[in-house]
Coordinates of C-alpha atoms in Angstrom, one line a residue:
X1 CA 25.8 169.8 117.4
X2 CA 28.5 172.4 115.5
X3 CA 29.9 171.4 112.6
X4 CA 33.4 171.7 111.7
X5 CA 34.7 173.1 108.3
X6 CA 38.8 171.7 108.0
X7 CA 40.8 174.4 107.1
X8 CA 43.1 173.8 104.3
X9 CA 44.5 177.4 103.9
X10 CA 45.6 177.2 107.7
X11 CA 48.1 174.1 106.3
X12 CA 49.3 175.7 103.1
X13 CA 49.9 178.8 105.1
X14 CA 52.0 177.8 107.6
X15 CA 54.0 175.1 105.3
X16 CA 56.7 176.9 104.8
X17 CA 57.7 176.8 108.9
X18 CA 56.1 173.1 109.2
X19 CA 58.3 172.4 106.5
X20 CA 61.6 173.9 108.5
X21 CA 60.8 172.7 111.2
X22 CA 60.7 169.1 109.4
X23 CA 64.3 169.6 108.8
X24 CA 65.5 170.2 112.1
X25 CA 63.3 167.1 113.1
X26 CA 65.4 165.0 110.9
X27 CA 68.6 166.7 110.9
X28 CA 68.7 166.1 114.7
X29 CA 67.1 162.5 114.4
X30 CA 70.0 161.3 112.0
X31 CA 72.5 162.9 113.7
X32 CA 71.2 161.6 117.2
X33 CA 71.1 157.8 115.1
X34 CA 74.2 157.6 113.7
X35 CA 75.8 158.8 117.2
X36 CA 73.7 156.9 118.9
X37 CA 74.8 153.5 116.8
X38 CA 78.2 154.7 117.1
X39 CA 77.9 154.6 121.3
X40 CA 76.1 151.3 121.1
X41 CA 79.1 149.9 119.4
X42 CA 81.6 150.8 121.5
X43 CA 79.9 149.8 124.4
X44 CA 78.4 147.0 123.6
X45 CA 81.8 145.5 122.7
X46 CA 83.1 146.7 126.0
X47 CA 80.0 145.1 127.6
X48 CA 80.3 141.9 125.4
X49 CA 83.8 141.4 126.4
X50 CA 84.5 142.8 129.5
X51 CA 86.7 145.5 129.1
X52 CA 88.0 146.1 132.9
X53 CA 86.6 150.0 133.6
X54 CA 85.2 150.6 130.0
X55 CA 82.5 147.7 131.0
X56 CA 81.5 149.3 134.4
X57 CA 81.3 152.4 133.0
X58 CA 78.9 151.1 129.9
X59 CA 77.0 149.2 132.5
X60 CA 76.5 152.3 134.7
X61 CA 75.6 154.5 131.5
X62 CA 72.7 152.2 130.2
X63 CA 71.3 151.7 134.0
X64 CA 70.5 155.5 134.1
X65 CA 69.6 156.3 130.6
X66 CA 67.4 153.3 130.2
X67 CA 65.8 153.8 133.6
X68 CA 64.8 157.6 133.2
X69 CA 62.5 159.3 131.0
X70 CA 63.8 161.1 128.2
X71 CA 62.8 164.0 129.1
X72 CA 64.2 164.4 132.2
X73 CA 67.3 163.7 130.6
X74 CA 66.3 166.6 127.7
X75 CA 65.8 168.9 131.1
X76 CA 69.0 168.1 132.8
X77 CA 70.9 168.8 129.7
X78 CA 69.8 171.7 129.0
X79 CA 68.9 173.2 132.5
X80 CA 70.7 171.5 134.9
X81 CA 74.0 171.2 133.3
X82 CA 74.8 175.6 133.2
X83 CA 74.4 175.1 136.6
X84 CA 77.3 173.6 136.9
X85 CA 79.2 175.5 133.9
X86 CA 78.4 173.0 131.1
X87 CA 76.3 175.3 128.8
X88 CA 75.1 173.4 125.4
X89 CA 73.5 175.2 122.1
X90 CA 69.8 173.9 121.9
X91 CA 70.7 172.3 118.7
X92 CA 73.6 170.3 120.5
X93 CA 71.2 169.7 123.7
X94 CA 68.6 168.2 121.2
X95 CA 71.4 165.6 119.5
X96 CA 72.8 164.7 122.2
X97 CA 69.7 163.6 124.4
X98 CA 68.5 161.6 121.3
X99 CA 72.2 159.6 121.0
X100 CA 72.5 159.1 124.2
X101 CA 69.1 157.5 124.7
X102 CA 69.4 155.4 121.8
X103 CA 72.8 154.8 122.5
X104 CA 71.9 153.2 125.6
X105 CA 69.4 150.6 124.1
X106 CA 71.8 150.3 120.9
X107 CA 74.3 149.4 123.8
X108 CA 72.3 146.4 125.2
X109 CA 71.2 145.6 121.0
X110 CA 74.9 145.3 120.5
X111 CA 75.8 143.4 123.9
X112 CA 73.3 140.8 122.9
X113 CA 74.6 140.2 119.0
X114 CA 78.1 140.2 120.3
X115 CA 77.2 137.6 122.6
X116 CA 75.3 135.1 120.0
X117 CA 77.8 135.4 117.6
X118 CA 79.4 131.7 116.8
X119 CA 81.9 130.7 118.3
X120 CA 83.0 128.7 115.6
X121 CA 83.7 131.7 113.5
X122 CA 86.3 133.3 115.3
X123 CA 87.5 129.5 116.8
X124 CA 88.5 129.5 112.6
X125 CA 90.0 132.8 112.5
X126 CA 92.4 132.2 115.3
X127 CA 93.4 129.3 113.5
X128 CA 94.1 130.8 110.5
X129 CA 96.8 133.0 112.6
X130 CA 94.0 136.4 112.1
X131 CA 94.7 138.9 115.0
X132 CA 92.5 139.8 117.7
X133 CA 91.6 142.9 116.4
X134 CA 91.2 141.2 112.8
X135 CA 88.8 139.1 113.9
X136 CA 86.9 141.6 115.8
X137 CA 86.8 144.2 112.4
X138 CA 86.0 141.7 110.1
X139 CA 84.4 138.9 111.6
X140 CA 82.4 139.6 115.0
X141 CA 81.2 143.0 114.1
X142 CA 79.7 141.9 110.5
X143 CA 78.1 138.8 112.3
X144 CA 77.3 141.2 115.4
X145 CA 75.4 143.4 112.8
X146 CA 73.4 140.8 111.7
X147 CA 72.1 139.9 114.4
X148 CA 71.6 143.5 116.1
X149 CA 70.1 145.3 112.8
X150 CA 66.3 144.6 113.3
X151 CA 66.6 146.0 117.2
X152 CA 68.4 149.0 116.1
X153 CA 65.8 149.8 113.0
X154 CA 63.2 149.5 115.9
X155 CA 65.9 151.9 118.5
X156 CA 66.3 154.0 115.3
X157 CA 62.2 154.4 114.8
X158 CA 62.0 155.1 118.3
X159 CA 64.6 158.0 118.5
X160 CA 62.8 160.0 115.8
X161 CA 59.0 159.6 117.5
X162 CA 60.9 160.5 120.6
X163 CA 62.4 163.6 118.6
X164 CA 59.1 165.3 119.1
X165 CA 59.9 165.9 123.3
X166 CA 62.5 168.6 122.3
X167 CA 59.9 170.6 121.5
X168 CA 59.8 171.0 125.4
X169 CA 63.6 173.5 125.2
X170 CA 62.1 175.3 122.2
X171 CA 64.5 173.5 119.7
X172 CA 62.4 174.4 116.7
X173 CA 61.4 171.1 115.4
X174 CA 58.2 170.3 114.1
X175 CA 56.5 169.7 117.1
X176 CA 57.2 173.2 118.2
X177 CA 56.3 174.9 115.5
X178 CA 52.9 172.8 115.0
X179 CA 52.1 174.1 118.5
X180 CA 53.3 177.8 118.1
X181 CA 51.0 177.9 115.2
X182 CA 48.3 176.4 117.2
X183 CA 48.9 179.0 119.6
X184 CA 48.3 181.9 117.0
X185 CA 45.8 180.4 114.7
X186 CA 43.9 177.9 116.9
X187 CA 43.6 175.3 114.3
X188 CA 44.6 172.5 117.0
X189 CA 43.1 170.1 114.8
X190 CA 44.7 170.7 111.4
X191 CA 48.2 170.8 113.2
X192 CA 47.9 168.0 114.9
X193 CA 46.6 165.9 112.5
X194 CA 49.3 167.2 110.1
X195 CA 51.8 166.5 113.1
X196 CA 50.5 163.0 112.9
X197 CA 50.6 162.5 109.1
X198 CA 54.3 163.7 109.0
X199 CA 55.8 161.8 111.6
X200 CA 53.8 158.3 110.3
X201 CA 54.7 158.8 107.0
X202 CA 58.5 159.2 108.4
X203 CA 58.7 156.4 110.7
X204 CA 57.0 154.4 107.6
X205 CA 59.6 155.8 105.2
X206 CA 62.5 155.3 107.6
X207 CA 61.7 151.5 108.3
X208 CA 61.5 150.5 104.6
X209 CA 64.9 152.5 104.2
X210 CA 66.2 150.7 107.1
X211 CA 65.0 147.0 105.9
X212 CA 66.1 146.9 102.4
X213 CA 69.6 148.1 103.4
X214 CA 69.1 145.3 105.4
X215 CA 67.9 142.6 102.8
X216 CA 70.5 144.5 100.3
X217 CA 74.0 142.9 102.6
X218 CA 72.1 140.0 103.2
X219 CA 71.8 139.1 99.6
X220 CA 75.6 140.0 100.2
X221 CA 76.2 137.5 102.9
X222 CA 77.0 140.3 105.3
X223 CA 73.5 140.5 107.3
X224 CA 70.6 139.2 106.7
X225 CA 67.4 138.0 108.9
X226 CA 68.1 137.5 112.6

């Protein structure tokens, strides 16, 4: 049986690019989020209330992002798209497959929170004489939030692990440049389980962000457990 010997110089050698290519993973992951939120909200209200066109179209948008793989939509975006005269950057390709994918399930997140918001609530609005738009800015979007926050935390987690297929159009996140190095060095198992450390320490990172701005409006009255 061979024995192993973990090489430690093969990390601290190769930090410096694991550590760039950590910052395109998240710079492209936040970006990808906060558009991807951003989509989710718009059509999830157009879903929620029917808005003639806009609803068909957000219906028709989550069917074939939610029921293809990621990364076939990373491949048509960035290959298939020149072919008809649409050419993206990489770094563009890479933020907008990750909105777009999470903006499809933020889409349905939304839909759903729109739908259980009380009726009551806005019922009391109208009352009051509030506008329709009034009601929707201030009332059925902070409830809608509520409700919606704990799916898009877990849409949110999801779109950073899922970061790791752009690796596949050489967008130099840290995927790629794990496997570059394990290319030229061989240390497959240093990388990897550096790889693995990184992106779970992350996701871990990102989810306690993520739940005590959710417990911080709750204690404000603004969103709290669903």
């Amino acid at each position: 049986m061979s024995s192993y010997s973990f090489d430690f110089g093969s990390i601290v050698s190769n930090l410096p690019s694991l550590l760039q290519g950590l910052g395109y993973t998240l710079v492209a992951s936040v970006l990808g989020i906060l558009f991807g939120t951003v989509i989710g909200l718009v059509f999830g209200t157009a879903r929620a209330y029917r808005i003639p066109v806009v609803s068909s179209i957000a219906a028709g948008y989550v069917a074939v992002f939610r029921g293809t793989p990621i990364l076939v939509q990373i491949f048509f975006l960035y290959y298939a798209l020149p072919d008809i005269g649409i050419r993206l950057a990489v770094f563009h390709v890479a933020v907008l497959a990750l909105a777009l994918w999470g903006g499809s399930y933020n889409t349905e997140n939304f839909r759903a929170a729109f739908g259980a918001v009380p009726s009551g609530a806005l019922q009391a609005a109208s009352a009051l004489g509030m506008p329709p738009m009034h009601r929707y800015l201030w009332i059925a979007v902070p409830l809608a939030a509520r409700i919606a926050l704990p799916s898009i935390i877990n849409t949110s987690i999801s779109v950073l692990k899922d970061s790791a297929y752009l690796s596949v159009i050489a967008f130099a996140e840290i995927t790629y440049v794990a496997m570059n190095i394990v290319a030229n060095d061989f240390r497959v198992f240093e990388m990897f389980a550096v790889l693995g450390a990184t992106y779970l320490s992350i996701v871990l990172m990102l989810s306690a962000l993520l739940n005590r701005v959710r417990l911080n409006l709750a204690r404000r009255g603004t969103v709290g457990d669903s």
